[in-house]
Amino acid sequence: MKVSLIMAQTLDGIISRSSNEFVDWTGNADKRFFVRATKKAGVIIMGSRTYDTIGRPLPGRKNVVLTRNKSRISNDANLVFTSQEPQKLLLDLKAEGYKSVALIGGSEINSLFAKLNLIDEVFVTIAPRLFGIGLTLFNVSLDCNLQLVSSETLEENYVLLHYKVV
Ligand SMILES: NC(=O)c1ccc[n+]([C@@H]2O[C@H](COP(=O)([O-])OP(=O)(O)OC[C@H]3O[C@@H](n4cnc5c(N)ncnc54)[C@H](OP(=O)(O)O)[C@@H]3O)[C@@H](O)[C@H]2O)c1
């Protein structure tokens, strides 16, 4: 199962100014890239705080939301709330026929997967903003080596970097 981390950040490495901020500053080209890449993966995995900032399941993709809150229940076939261990979750998704998943934040869930060495590649859009203080891609200590696959200008001032984890 290929796990692709897909995120956007400011030039100074901030993914949001607070845990309940809805991220709307990543640019139109990044939004198009996000839709294309996550639909191709078929599944998006996110933390409950990220889901709450979006407020609804994203269409055309299976939405898996990690939460320990057992009272969170979904009536939507495309939306699953789960507290499964990441490895077990990926095995179950593989058994359902998925070959790749998009991990889409936030900091806490990215860290959970990174600590377990489950991330295969990283796509980061660099937005032309500086926030100074806020959440970053991860919130734990890591030591992970990356290899640059490609870099492209998505639209004026926005750069998309693609790294694979080595
Ligand atoms: N710039 C970007 O590309 C980008 C992308 C995504 C998100 N964000 C931003 O990131 C912020 C949210 O990030 P965050 O780090 O605060 O939160 P998060 O990673 O989105 O979600 C954290 C939540 O995940 C659940 N969780 C954590 N570990 C778990 C485990 N082992 N098993 C089951 N559930 C677990 C818990 O939910 P419960 O409390 O419900 O148990 C926890 O409160 C938001 O502002 C969002 O807008 C930015």
Tab-separated table of C-alpha atoms and ligand atoms in Angstrom:
chain	number	residue	atom	x	y	z
A	1	MET	CA	0.000	0.000	0.000
A	2	LYS	CA	1.507	3.295	-1.079
A	3	VAL	CA	1.031	6.153	1.379
A	4	SER	CA	1.383	9.660	-0.077
A	5	LEU	CA	1.441	12.592	2.297
A	6	ILE	CA	-0.204	15.548	0.561
A	7	MET	CA	0.079	18.902	2.347
A	8	ALA	CA	0.503	22.610	1.845
A	9	GLN	CA	2.594	24.928	3.979
A	10	THR	CA	3.844	28.465	4.159
A	11	LEU	CA	7.446	29.213	3.246
A	12	ASP	CA	8.219	29.149	6.983
A	13	GLY	CA	6.779	25.652	7.334
A	14	ILE	CA	3.371	26.364	8.877
A	15	ILE	CA	0.375	24.180	7.903
A	16	SER	CA	-2.155	26.202	9.910
A	17	ARG	CA	-2.123	28.903	12.567
A	18	SER	CA	-4.235	26.797	14.968
A	19	SER	CA	-5.845	23.354	15.105
A	20	ASN	CA	-9.272	24.676	14.160
A	21	GLU	CA	-8.200	26.887	11.253
A	22	PHE	CA	-9.731	26.004	7.897
A	23	VAL	CA	-6.892	26.206	5.401
A	24	ASP	CA	-7.945	28.404	2.481
A	25	TRP	CA	-4.639	29.986	1.493
A	26	THR	CA	-3.061	27.259	-0.655
A	27	GLY	CA	-4.114	28.659	-4.052
A	28	ASN	CA	-6.364	27.408	-6.834
A	29	ALA	CA	-3.754	25.296	-8.593
A	30	ASP	CA	-2.968	23.468	-5.342
A	31	LYS	CA	-6.684	22.811	-4.814
A	32	ARG	CA	-6.873	21.291	-8.301
A	33	PHE	CA	-3.751	19.216	-7.642
A	34	PHE	CA	-5.186	18.047	-4.299
A	35	VAL	CA	-8.462	16.915	-5.891
A	36	ARG	CA	-6.649	15.133	-8.733
A	37	ALA	CA	-4.107	13.364	-6.483
A	38	THR	CA	-6.577	12.338	-3.786
A	39	LYS	CA	-9.161	11.065	-6.281
A	40	LYS	CA	-6.417	9.040	-7.950
A	41	ALA	CA	-5.506	7.514	-4.569
A	42	GLY	CA	-9.166	6.777	-3.872
A	43	VAL	CA	-8.824	7.108	-0.102
A	44	ILE	CA	-7.980	10.068	2.127
A	45	ILE	CA	-6.912	9.548	5.721
A	46	MET	CA	-7.055	12.470	8.140
A	47	GLY	CA	-7.301	13.357	11.810
A	48	SER	CA	-10.607	14.384	13.355
A	49	ARG	CA	-9.506	18.002	13.800
A	50	THR	CA	-8.699	18.297	10.124
A	51	TYR	CA	-12.028	16.714	9.241
A	52	ASP	CA	-13.824	19.194	11.501
A	53	THR	CA	-12.244	22.149	9.701
A	54	ILE	CA	-13.539	20.749	6.399
A	55	GLY	CA	-16.887	19.865	7.943
A	56	ARG	CA	-18.063	17.317	5.374
A	57	PRO	CA	-16.742	14.276	3.539
A	58	LEU	CA	-14.941	15.117	0.304
A	59	PRO	CA	-16.840	13.557	-2.606
A	60	GLY	CA	-15.488	10.873	-4.919
A	61	ARG	CA	-13.043	9.537	-2.332
A	62	LYS	CA	-13.322	7.271	0.687
A	63	ASN	CA	-12.851	9.547	3.717
A	64	VAL	CA	-11.212	7.839	6.698
A	65	VAL	CA	-11.167	9.967	9.843
A	66	LEU	CA	-9.055	8.919	12.809
A	67	THR	CA	-10.680	9.600	16.165
A	68	ARG	CA	-10.812	7.954	19.570
A	69	ASN	CA	-14.275	9.388	20.101
A	70	LYS	CA	-16.620	6.405	19.899
A	71	SER	CA	-19.680	8.625	19.650
A	72	ARG	CA	-18.667	9.766	16.182
A	73	ILE	CA	-20.764	7.719	13.794
A	74	SER	CA	-21.214	8.092	10.056
A	75	ASN	CA	-24.327	7.540	7.977
A	76	ASP	CA	-22.402	8.213	4.788
A	77	ALA	CA	-20.920	5.225	2.922
A	78	ASN	CA	-17.944	7.406	1.907
A	79	LEU	CA	-17.085	8.419	5.471
A	80	VAL	CA	-15.565	6.204	8.169
A	81	PHE	CA	-14.615	7.199	11.710
A	82	THR	CA	-12.053	4.816	13.166
A	83	SER	CA	-9.504	4.354	15.939
A	84	GLN	CA	-7.715	1.508	14.170
A	85	GLU	CA	-3.944	1.268	14.334
A	86	PRO	CA	-2.463	2.687	11.097
A	87	GLN	CA	-0.933	-0.645	9.977
A	88	LYS	CA	-4.232	-2.497	10.468
A	89	LEU	CA	-6.138	0.296	8.738
A	90	LEU	CA	-3.833	0.073	5.700
A	91	LEU	CA	-4.170	-3.726	5.601
A	92	ASP	CA	-7.963	-3.451	5.661
A	93	LEU	CA	-7.931	-0.832	2.890
A	94	LYS	CA	-5.665	-3.110	0.843
A	95	ALA	CA	-8.134	-5.961	1.384
A	96	GLU	CA	-10.873	-3.648	0.053
A	97	GLY	CA	-8.824	-3.324	-3.149
A	98	TYR	CA	-7.119	0.047	-2.667
A	99	LYS	CA	-3.491	0.295	-3.781
A	100	SER	CA	-2.715	3.761	-2.466
A	101	VAL	CA	-3.925	6.250	0.113
A	102	ALA	CA	-3.496	9.977	0.531
A	103	LEU	CA	-2.597	11.071	4.037
A	104	ILE	CA	-3.859	14.644	4.352
A	105	GLY	CA	-3.024	15.839	7.860
A	106	GLY	CA	-2.948	17.343	10.267
A	107	SER	CA	0.219	17.479	12.245
A	108	GLU	CA	-0.810	14.822	14.752
A	109	ILE	CA	-1.927	12.192	12.248
A	110	ASN	CA	1.062	12.859	9.975
A	111	SER	CA	3.284	12.234	12.999
A	112	LEU	CA	1.482	9.003	13.860
A	113	PHE	CA	2.182	7.605	10.386
A	114	ALA	CA	5.726	9.017	10.167
A	115	LYS	CA	6.754	7.496	13.508
A	116	LEU	CA	5.726	4.097	12.142
A	117	ASN	CA	7.670	4.698	8.886
A	118	LEU	CA	4.481	4.314	6.866
A	119	ILE	CA	4.920	7.331	4.564
A	120	ASP	CA	6.331	6.510	1.099
A	121	GLU	CA	6.272	9.913	-0.543
A	122	VAL	CA	5.547	13.546	0.270
A	123	PHE	CA	3.917	16.251	-1.849
A	124	VAL	CA	4.202	19.724	-0.345
A	125	THR	CA	2.901	22.896	-1.884
A	126	ILE	CA	4.800	25.956	-0.694
A	127	ALA	CA	2.449	28.928	-0.485
A	128	PRO	CA	3.883	32.468	-0.607
A	129	ARG	CA	2.988	33.257	2.994
A	130	LEU	CA	4.802	33.639	6.324
A	131	PHE	CA	2.861	32.971	9.532
A	132	GLY	CA	5.750	32.792	12.013
A	133	ILE	CA	3.920	30.623	14.523
A	134	GLY	CA	1.605	27.668	14.061
A	135	LEU	CA	1.359	23.960	13.422
A	136	THR	CA	3.999	22.266	11.293
A	137	LEU	CA	3.898	19.134	9.111
A	138	PHE	CA	4.803	16.992	12.149
A	139	ASN	CA	4.803	17.553	15.901
A	140	VAL	CA	7.263	14.876	17.022
A	141	SER	CA	10.988	14.383	16.611
A	142	LEU	CA	11.824	12.531	13.375
A	143	ASP	CA	14.923	11.639	11.387
A	144	CYS	CA	13.809	10.830	7.890
A	145	ASN	CA	15.763	11.120	4.628
A	146	LEU	CA	14.096	12.286	1.435
A	147	GLN	CA	14.962	12.320	-2.241
A	148	LEU	CA	13.620	15.046	-4.505
A	149	VAL	CA	11.546	13.583	-7.364
A	150	SER	CA	10.316	16.821	-8.917
A	151	SER	CA	9.632	20.479	-8.318
A	152	GLU	CA	7.247	22.612	-10.318
A	153	THR	CA	5.668	26.019	-10.220
A	154	LEU	CA	1.964	25.308	-9.761
A	155	GLU	CA	0.931	28.874	-10.456
A	156	GLU	CA	2.707	32.177	-9.976
A	157	ASN	CA	4.382	32.186	-6.508
A	158	TYR	CA	3.302	28.618	-5.576
A	159	VAL	CA	5.731	25.679	-5.794
A	160	LEU	CA	4.907	21.967	-5.584
A	161	LEU	CA	7.685	19.716	-4.275
A	162	HIS	CA	7.539	15.936	-4.597
A	163	TYR	CA	9.905	13.854	-2.467
A	164	LYS	CA	10.165	10.144	-1.935
A	165	VAL	CA	11.154	8.722	1.421
A	166	VAL	CA	14.414	6.778	1.209
B	1	LIG	N1	-1.920	22.952	5.285
B	1	LIG	C1	-2.386	21.750	5.080
B	1	LIG	O1	-2.128	21.126	4.026
B	1	LIG	C2	-3.232	21.091	6.120
B	1	LIG	C3	-3.693	19.793	5.880
B	1	LIG	C4	-4.458	19.173	6.863
B	1	LIG	C5	-4.760	19.833	8.036
B	1	LIG	N2	-4.313	21.079	8.229
B	1	LIG	C6	-4.633	21.788	9.463
B	1	LIG	O2	-4.118	21.050	10.568
B	1	LIG	C7	-4.921	21.364	11.722
B	1	LIG	C8	-5.285	20.097	12.456
B	1	LIG	O3	-4.111	19.375	12.790
B	1	LIG	P1	-3.929	18.708	14.244
B	1	LIG	O4	-2.552	18.154	14.300
B	1	LIG	O5	-4.363	19.677	15.271
B	1	LIG	O6	-5.037	17.563	14.269
B	1	LIG	P2	-5.301	16.289	13.339
B	1	LIG	O7	-4.041	15.532	13.098
B	1	LIG	O8	-6.090	16.703	12.144
B	1	LIG	O9	-6.300	15.458	14.246
B	1	LIG	C9	-5.927	15.073	15.552
B	1	LIG	C10	-6.991	14.135	16.100
B	1	LIG	O10	-6.845	12.843	15.515
B	1	LIG	C11	-7.282	11.866	16.441
B	1	LIG	N3	-6.181	10.949	16.718
B	1	LIG	C12	-4.887	11.236	16.973
B	1	LIG	N4	-4.177	10.116	17.165
B	1	LIG	C13	-5.055	9.091	17.024
B	1	LIG	C14	-4.931	7.694	17.092
B	1	LIG	N5	-3.748	7.099	17.385
B	1	LIG	N6	-6.020	6.932	16.885
B	1	LIG	C15	-7.217	7.512	16.613
B	1	LIG	N7	-7.407	8.851	16.520
B	1	LIG	C16	-6.319	9.622	16.730
B	1	LIG	C17	-7.706	12.587	17.694
B	1	LIG	O11	-9.100	12.822	17.508
B	1	LIG	P3	-10.195	12.811	18.701
B	1	LIG	O12	-9.820	13.995	19.559
B	1	LIG	O13	-11.494	12.972	17.966
B	1	LIG	O14	-10.049	11.486	19.387
B	1	LIG	C18	-6.937	13.901	17.601
B	1	LIG	O15	-7.556	14.955	18.314
B	1	LIG	C19	-6.151	22.111	11.206
B	1	LIG	O16	-6.007	23.489	11.440
B	1	LIG	C20	-6.125	21.874	9.706
B	1	LIG	O17	-6.697	22.926	8.976
B	1	LIG	C21	-3.547	21.732	7.296
